[in-house]
Coordinates of C-alpha atoms in Angstrom, one line a residue:
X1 CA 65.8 47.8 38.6
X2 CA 69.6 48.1 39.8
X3 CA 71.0 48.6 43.3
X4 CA 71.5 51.9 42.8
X5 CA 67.6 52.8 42.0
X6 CA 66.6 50.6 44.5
X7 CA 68.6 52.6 46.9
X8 CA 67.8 55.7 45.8
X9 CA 64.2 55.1 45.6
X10 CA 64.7 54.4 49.5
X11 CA 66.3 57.8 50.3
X12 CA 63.9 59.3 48.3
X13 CA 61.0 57.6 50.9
X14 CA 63.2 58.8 53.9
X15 CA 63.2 62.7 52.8
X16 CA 59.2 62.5 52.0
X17 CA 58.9 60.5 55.1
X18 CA 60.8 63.1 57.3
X19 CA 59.2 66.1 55.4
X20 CA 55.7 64.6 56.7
X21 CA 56.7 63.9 59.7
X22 CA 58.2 67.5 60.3
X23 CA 55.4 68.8 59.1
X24 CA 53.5 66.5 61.3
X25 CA 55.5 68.0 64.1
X26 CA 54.2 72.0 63.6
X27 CA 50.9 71.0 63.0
X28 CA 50.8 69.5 66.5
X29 CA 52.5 72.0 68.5
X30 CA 50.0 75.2 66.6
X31 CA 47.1 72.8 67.9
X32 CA 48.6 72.9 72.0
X33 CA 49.0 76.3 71.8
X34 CA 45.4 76.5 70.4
X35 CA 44.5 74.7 73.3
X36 CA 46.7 76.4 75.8
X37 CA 44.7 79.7 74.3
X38 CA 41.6 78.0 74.9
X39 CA 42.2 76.6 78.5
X40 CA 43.6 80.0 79.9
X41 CA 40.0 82.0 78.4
X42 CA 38.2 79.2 79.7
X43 CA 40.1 79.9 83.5
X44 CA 38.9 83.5 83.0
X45 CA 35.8 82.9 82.4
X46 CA 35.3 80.6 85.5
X47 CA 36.9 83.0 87.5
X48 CA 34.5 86.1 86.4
X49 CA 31.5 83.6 87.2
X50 CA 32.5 83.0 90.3
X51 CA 33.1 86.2 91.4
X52 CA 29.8 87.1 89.5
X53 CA 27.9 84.4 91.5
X54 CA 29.8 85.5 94.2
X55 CA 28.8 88.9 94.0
X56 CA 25.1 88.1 93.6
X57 CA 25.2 85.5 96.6
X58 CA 26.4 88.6 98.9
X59 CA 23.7 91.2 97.4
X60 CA 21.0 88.4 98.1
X61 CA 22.0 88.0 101.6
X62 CA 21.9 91.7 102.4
X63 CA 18.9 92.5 100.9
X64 CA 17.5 89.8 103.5

């Protein structure tokens, strides 16, 4: 194997090796804004049980 295989073989490694990493890249930022989707529906929901529980709490104390 000559210098220039052995160098090409190398260059060869770099583009596979950025490709993944690229690829790498996406994969991550569609999982935070899965997340981000998943945090903000998850705020909503704590905020309608709370003004649920809320709600109820104030109904309870006038029925008293």
């Amino acid at each position: 194997m000559g210098v220039t295989d052995r160098v090409w073989s190398a260059l060869t490694a770099m583009v596979k090796l950025e490709d993944k990493v690229v690829r790498q890249s996406e994969a991550m930022k569609a999982q935070q804004a899965k997340i981000e989707q998943l945090t903000e529906r998850v705020i909503r929901i704590e905020t309608q049980l709370e003004m649920l529980t809320g709600a109820a709490l104030v109904r309870r104390i006038k029925r008293d």
